mmCIF file of C-alpha atoms and ligand atoms in Angstrom:
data_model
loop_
_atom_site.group_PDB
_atom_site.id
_atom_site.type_symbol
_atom_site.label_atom_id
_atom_site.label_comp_id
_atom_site.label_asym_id
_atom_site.label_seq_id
_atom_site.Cartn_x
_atom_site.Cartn_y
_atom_site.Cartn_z
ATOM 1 C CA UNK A 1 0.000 0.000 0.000
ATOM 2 C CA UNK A 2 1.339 2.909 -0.790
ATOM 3 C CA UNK A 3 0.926 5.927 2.090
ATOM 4 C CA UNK A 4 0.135 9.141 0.883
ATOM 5 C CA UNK A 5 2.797 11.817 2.921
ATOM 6 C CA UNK A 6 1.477 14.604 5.014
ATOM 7 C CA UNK A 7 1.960 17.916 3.096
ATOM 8 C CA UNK A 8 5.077 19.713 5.438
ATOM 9 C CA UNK A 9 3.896 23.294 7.550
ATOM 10 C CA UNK A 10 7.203 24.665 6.251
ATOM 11 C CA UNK A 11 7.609 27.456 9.508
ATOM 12 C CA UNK A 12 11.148 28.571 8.050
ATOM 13 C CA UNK A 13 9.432 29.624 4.548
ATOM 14 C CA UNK A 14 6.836 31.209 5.945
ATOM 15 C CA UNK A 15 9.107 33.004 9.037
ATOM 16 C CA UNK A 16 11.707 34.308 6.377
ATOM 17 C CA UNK A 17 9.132 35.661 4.200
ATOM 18 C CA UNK A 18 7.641 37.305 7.364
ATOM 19 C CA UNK A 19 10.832 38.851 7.976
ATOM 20 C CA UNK A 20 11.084 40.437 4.325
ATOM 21 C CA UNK A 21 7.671 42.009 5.069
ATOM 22 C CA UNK A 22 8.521 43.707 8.178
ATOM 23 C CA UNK A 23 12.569 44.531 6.918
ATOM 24 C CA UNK A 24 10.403 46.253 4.143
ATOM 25 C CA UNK A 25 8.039 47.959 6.901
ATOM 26 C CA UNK A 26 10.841 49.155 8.811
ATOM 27 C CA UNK A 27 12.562 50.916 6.230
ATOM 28 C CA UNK A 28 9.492 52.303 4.585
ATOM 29 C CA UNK A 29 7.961 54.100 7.867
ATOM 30 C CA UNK A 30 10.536 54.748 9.576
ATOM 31 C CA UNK A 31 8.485 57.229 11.141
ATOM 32 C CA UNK A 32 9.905 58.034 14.358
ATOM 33 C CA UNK A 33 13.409 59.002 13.115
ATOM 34 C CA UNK A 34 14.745 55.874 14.716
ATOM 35 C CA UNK A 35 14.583 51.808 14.221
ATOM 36 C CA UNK A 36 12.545 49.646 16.565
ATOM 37 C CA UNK A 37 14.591 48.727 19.449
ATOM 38 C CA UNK A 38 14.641 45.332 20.899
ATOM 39 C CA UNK A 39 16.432 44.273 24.817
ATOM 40 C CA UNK A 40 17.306 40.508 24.993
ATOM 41 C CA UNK A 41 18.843 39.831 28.695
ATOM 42 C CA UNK A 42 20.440 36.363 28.814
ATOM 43 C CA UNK A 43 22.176 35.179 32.066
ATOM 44 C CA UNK A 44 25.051 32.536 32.045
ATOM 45 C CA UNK A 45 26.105 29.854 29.063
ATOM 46 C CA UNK A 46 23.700 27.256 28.544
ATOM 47 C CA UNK A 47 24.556 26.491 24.752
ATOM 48 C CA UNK A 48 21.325 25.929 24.003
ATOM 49 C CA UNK A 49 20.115 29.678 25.314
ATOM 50 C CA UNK A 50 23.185 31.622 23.871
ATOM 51 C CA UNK A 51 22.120 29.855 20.044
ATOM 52 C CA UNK A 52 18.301 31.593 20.580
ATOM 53 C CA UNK A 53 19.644 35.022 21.788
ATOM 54 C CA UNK A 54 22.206 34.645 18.895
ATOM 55 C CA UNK A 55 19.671 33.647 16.274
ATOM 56 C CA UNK A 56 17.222 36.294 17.443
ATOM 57 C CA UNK A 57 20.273 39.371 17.399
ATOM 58 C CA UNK A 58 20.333 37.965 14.044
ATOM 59 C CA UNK A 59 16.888 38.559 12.934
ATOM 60 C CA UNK A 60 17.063 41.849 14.087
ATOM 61 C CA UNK A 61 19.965 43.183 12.717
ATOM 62 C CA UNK A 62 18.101 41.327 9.367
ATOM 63 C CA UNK A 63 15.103 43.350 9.764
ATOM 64 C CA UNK A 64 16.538 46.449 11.091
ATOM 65 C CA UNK A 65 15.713 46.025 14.933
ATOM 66 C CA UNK A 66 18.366 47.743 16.842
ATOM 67 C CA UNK A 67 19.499 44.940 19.854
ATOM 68 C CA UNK A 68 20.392 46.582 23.242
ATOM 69 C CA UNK A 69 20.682 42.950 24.481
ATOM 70 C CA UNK A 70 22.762 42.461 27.776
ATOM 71 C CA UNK A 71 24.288 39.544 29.205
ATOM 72 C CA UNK A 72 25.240 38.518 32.682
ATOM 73 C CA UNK A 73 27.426 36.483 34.742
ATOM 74 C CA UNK A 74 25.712 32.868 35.857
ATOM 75 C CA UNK A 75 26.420 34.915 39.792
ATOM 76 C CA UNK A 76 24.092 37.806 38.493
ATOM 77 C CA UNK A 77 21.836 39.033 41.312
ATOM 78 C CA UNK A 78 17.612 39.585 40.937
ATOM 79 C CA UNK A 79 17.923 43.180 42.134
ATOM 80 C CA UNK A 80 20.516 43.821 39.080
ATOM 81 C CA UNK A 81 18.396 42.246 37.185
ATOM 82 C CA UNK A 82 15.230 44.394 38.342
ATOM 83 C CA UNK A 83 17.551 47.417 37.437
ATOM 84 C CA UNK A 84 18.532 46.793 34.362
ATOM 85 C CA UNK A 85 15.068 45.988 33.256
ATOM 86 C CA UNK A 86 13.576 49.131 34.814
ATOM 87 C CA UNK A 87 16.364 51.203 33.040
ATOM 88 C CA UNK A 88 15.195 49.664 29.838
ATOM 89 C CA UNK A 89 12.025 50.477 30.909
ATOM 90 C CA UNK A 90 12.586 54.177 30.979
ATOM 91 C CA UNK A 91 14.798 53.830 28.061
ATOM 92 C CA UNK A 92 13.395 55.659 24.862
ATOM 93 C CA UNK A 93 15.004 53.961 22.301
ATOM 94 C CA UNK A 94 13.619 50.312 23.194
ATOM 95 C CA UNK A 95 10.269 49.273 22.542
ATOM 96 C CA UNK A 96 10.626 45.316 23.228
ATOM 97 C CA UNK A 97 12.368 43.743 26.681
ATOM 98 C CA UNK A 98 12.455 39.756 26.601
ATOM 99 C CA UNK A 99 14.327 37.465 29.463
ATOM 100 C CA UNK A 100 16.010 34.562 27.672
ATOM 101 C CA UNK A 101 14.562 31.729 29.220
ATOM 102 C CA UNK A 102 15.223 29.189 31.452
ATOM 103 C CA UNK A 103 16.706 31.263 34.113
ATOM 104 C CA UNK A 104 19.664 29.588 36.758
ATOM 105 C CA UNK A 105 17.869 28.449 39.850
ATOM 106 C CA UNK A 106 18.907 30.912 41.960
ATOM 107 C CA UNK A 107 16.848 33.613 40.629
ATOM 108 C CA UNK A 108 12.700 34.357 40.159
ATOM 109 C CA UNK A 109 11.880 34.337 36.253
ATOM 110 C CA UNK A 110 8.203 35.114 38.077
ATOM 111 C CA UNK A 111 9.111 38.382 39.833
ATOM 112 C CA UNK A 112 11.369 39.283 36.921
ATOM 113 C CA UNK A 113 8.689 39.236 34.276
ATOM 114 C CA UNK A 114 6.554 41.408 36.898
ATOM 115 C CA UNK A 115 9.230 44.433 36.119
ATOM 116 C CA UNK A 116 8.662 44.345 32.266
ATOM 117 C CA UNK A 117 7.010 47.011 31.189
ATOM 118 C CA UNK A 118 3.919 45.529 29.534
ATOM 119 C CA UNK A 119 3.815 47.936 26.553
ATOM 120 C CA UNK A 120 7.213 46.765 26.230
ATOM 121 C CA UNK A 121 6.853 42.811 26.494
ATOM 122 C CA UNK A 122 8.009 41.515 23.435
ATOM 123 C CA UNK A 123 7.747 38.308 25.424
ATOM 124 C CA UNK A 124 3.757 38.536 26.198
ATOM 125 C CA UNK A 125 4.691 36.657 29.316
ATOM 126 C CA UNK A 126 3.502 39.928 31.668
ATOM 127 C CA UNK A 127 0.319 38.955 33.766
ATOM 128 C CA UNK A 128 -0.995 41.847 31.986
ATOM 129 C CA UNK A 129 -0.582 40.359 28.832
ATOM 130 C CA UNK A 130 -1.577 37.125 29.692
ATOM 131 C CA UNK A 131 -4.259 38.238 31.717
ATOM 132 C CA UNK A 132 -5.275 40.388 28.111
ATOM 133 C CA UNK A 133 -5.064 36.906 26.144
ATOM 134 C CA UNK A 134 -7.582 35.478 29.262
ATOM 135 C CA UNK A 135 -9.876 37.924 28.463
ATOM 136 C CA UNK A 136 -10.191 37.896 24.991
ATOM 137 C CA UNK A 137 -8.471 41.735 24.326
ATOM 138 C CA UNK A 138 -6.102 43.069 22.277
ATOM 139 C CA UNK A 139 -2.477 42.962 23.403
ATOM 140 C CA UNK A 140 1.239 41.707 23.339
ATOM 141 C CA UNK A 141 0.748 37.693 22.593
ATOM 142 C CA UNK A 142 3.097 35.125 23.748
ATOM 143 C CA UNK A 143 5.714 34.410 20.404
ATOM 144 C CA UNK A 144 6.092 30.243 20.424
ATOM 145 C CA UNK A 145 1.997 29.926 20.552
ATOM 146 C CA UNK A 146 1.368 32.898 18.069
ATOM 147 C CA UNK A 147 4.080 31.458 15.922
ATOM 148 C CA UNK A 148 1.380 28.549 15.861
ATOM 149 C CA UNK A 149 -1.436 30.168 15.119
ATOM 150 C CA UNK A 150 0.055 32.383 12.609
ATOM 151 C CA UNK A 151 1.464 29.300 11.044
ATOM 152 C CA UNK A 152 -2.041 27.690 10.657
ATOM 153 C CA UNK A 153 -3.824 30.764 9.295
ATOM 154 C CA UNK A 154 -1.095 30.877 6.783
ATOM 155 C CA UNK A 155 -2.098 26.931 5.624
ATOM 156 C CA UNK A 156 -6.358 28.027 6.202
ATOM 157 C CA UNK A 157 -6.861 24.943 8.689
ATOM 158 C CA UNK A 158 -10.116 25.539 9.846
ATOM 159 C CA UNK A 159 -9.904 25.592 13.468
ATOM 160 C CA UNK A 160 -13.980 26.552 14.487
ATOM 161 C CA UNK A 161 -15.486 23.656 16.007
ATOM 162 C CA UNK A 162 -12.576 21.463 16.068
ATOM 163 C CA UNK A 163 -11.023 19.456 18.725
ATOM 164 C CA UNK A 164 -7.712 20.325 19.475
ATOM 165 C CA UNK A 165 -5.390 18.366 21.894
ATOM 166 C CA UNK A 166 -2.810 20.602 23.207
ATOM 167 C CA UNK A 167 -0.034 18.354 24.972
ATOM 168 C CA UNK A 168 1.748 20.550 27.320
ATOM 169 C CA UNK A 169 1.083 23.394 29.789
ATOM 170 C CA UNK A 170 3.720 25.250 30.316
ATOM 171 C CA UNK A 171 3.286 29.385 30.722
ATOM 172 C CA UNK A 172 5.549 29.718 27.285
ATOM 173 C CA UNK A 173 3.439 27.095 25.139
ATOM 174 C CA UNK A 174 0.873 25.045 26.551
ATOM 175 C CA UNK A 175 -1.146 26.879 28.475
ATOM 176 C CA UNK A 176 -1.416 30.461 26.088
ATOM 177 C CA UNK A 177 -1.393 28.085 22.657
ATOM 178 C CA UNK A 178 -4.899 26.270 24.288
ATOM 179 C CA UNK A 179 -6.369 30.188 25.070
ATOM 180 C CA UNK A 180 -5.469 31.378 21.210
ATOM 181 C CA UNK A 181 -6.895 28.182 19.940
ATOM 182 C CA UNK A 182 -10.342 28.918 22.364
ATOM 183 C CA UNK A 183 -10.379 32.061 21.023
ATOM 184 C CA UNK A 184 -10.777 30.690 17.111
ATOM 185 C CA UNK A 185 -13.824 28.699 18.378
ATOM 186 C CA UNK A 186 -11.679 24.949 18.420
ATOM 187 C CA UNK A 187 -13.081 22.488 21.527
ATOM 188 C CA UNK A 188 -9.617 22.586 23.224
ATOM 189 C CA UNK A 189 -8.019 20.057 25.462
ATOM 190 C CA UNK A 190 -5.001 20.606 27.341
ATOM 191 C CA UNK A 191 -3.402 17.169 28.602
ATOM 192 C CA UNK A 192 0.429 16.793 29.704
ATOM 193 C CA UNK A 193 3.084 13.778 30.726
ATOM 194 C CA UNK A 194 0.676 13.001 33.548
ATOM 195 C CA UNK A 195 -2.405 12.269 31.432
ATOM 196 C CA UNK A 196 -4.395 9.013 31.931
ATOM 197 C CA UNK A 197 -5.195 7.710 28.831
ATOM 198 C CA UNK A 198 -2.759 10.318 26.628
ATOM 199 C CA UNK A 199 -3.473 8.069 23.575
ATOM 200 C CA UNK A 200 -6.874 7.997 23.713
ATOM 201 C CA UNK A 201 -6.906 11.577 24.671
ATOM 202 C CA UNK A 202 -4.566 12.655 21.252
ATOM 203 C CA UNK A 203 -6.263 10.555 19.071
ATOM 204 C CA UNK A 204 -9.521 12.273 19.365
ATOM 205 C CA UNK A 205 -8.057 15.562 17.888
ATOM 206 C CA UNK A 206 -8.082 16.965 14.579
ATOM 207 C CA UNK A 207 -5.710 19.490 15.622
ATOM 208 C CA UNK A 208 -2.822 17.591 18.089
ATOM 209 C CA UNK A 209 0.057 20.160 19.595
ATOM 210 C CA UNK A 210 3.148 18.627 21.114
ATOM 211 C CA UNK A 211 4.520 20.755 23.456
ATOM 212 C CA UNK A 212 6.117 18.579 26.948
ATOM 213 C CA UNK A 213 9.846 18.509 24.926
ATOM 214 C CA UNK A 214 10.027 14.846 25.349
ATOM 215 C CA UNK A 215 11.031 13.249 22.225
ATOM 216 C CA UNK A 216 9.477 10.562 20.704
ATOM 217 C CA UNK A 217 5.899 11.523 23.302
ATOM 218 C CA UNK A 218 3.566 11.644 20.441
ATOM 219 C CA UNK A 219 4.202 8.300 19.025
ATOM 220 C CA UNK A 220 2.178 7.279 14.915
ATOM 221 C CA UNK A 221 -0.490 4.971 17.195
ATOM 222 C CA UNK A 222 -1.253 8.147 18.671
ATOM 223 C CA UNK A 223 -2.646 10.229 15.993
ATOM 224 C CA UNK A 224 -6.068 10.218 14.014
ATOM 225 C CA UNK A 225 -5.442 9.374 10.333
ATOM 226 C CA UNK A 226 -5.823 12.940 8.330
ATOM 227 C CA UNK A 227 -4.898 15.128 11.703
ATOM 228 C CA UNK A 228 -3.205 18.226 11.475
ATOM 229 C CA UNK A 229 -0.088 17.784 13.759
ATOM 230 C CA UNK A 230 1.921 20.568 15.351
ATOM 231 C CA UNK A 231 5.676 20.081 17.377
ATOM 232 C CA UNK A 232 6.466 22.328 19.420
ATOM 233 C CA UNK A 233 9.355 20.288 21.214
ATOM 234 C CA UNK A 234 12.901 21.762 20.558
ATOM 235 C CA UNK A 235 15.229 18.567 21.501
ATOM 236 C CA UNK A 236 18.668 17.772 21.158
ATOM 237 C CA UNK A 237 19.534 13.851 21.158
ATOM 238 C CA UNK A 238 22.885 12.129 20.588
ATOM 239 C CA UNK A 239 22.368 9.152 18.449
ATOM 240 C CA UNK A 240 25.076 5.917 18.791
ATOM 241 C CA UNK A 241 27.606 7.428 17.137
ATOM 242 C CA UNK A 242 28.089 10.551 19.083
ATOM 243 C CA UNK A 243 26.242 13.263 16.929
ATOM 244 C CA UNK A 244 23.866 15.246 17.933
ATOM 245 C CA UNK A 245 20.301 16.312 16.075
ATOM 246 C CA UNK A 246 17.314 18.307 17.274
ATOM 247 C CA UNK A 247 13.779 16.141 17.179
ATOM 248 C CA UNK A 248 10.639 17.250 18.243
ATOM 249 C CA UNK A 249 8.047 15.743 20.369
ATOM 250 C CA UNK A 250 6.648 13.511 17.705
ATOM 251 C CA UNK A 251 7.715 10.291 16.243
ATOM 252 C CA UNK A 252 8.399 12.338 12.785
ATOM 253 C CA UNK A 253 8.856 9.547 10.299
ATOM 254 C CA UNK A 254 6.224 7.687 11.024
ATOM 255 C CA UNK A 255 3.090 10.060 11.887
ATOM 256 C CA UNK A 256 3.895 11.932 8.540
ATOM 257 C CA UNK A 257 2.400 8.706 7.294
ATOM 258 C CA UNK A 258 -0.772 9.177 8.722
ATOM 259 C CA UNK A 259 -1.374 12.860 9.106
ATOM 260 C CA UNK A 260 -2.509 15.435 6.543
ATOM 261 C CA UNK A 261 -0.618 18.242 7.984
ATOM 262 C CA UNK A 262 2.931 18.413 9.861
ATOM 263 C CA UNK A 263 5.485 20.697 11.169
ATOM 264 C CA UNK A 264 8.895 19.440 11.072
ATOM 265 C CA UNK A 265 12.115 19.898 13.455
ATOM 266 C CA UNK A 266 13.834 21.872 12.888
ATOM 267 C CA UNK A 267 12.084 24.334 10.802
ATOM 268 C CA UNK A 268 8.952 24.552 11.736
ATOM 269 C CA UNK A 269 7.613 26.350 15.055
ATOM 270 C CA UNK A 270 11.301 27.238 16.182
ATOM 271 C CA UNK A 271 11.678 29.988 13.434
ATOM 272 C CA UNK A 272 8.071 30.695 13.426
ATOM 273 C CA UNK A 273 8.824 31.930 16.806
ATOM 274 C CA UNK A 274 11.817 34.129 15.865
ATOM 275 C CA UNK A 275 9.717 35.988 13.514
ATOM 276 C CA UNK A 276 6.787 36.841 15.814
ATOM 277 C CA UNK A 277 9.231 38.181 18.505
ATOM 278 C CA UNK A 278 10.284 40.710 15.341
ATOM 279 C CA UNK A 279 6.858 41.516 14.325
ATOM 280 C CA UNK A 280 5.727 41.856 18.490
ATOM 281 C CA UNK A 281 8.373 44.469 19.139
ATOM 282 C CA UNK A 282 7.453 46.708 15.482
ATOM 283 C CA UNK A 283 3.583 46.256 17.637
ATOM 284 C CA UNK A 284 4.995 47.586 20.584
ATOM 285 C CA UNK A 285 7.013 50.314 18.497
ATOM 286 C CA UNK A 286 4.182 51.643 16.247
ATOM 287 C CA UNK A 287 2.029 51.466 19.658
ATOM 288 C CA UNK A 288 4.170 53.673 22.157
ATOM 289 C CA UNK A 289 4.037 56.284 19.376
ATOM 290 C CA UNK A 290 0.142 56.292 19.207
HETATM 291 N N1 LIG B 301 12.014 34.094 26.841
HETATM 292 C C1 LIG B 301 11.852 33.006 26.064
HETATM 293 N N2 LIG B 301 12.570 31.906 26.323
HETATM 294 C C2 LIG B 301 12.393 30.815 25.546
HETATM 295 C C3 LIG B 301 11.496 30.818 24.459
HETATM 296 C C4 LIG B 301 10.757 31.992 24.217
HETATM 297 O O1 LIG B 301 9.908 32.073 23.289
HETATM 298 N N3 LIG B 301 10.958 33.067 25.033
HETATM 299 N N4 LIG B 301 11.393 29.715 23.621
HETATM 300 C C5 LIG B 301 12.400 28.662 23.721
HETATM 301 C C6 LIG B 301 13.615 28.859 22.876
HETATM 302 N N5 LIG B 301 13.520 29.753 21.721
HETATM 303 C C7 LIG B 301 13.448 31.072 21.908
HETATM 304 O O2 LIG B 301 13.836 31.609 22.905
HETATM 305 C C8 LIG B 301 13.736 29.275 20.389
HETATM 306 C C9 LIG B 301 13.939 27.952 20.129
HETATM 307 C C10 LIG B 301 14.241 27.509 18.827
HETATM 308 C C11 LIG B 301 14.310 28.388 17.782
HETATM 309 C C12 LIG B 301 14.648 27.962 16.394
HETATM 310 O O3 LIG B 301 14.658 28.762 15.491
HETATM 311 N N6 LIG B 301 14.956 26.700 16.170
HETATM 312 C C13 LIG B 301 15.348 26.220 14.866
HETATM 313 C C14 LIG B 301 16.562 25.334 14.966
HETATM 314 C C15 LIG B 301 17.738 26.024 15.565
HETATM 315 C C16 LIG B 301 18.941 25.070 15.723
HETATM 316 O O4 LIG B 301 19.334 24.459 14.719
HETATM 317 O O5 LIG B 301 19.434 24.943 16.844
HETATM 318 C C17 LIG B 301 14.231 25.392 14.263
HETATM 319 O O6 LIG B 301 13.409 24.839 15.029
HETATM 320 O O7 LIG B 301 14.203 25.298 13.042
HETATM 321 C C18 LIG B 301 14.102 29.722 18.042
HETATM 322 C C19 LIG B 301 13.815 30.156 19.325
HETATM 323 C C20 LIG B 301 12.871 28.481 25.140
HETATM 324 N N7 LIG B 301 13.103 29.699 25.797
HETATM 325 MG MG1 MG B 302 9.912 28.806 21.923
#
């Protein structure tokens, strides 16, 4: 029998072309007789960390985002921390302010996020701004689960009245990705690593989200035949021989087999998520002008 391929949600196509349109918008208003400013703060050397901040000083410099980006010691104290993110606050010339997360143990991502100005979270993780997304109003949206959503829209997969299975519930994915997905009128689920029944759970959706960062969770007997299936999961494995690759959070080779729609790892949600930090902090620019 010969098994008809899910057709590929191709994230880096669709984030590069995203970043043409607003390296275009930049240049072209340029109303305020200065770029849009963006603040990444990044504390110690996880690898992993120091690649995003790198890949999203990048983007800006691509687009024409000016980076004030900082980064600190691993010994960094919370109260330098609070300062240098109320100076940013004050600081005319930025518009977006994002912590680089995860944060070493010793100091309180929660409290930290509570300094960001929320015209200025480029993050959306503010209770403001979430509390905004909980109520259904305008405002600064988190960047992985827009990067979703924006991602769909761009492929017109009718969400309204469908069930989507969000696996994961974090604060950065889960839990804002099952609020956006409300909001287009999908019957949502949220179920994590503790689930009873995850496989019964999954295969009920016609839109599934992996987002735990487990590889290999969402395995091909979990999926409905013709679903529409979304990895969020950014993870690097070593295989036998000693190199490493990033997968996802679903068994890739084998549930393209069976669904209609798939993101792949890399280059799917990761850059999607790149570009809507760009487009969040030319938002936040065009609004502190208004
Ligand atoms: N403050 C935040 N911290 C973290 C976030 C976030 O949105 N805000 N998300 C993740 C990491 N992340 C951005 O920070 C991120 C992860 C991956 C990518 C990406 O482009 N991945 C590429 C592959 C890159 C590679 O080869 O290594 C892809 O998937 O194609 C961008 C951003 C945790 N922390
Ligand atoms: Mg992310």
């Amino acid at each position: 029998m010969v098994m008809k391929q899910a057709q590929l949600l191709n994230g880096k196509a669709l984030a590069q072309r995203l970043q043409s349109e607003l390296k275009e918008q930049i240049q072209t208003q340029n109303q305020f007789n200065r770029p849009p400013g963006l603040a990444v703060l990044m504390v110690g050397d996880n690898p992993a960390s120091a690649a995003y901040v790198r890949n999203k000083e990048r983007a800006c410099t691509n687009v024409g985002i000016a980076s004030f980006g900082q980064h600190f010691e691993i010994e960094v104290t919370q109260a330098e921390l609070e300062q240098t993110i109320h100076r940013l606050n004050q600081d005319e010339r930025v518009d977006g302010i994002l912590v680089q997360l995860p944060l070493p143990g010793h100091l309180d991502a929660v409290a930290l996020l509570l300094q960001i100005d929320p015209d200025k979270d480029a993050d959306g993780l503010h209770p403001t701004n979430l509390g905004k997304l909980v109520r259904g109003e305008q405002g600064l949206r988190s960047c992985t689960p827009a990067g979703v959503m924006r991602l769909l829209q761009e492929y017109q997969i009718p969400l309204k009245g469908k069930q989507a299975v969000v696996v994961g519930r974090s604060i950065l994915v889960g839990k804002p990705l099952a609020l956006m997905l409300l909001a287009e009128d999908a019957t949502v689920t949220i179920a994590h690593s503790r689930s009873q029944n995850l496989g019964a759970i999954t295969r009920s959706a016609d839109i599934l989200i992996g987002a735990v960062g487990r590889p290999g969770l969402i395995t091909v007997d979990m999926v409905k035949p013709g679903a529409v299936v979304v990895d969020v999961g950014i993870n690097r494995v070593t295989d036998g021989s000693g190199s490493s690759r990033l997968v996802g959070d679903v068994d890739f080779d084998a549930v393209q087999n069976v669904a209609e729609y798939i993101t792949p790892v890399p280059g799917g949600i990761g850059p999607m998520t790149v570009a809507m930090l760009l487009q969040n902090t030319v938002t936040s620019y065009l609004q502190r002008h208004q």
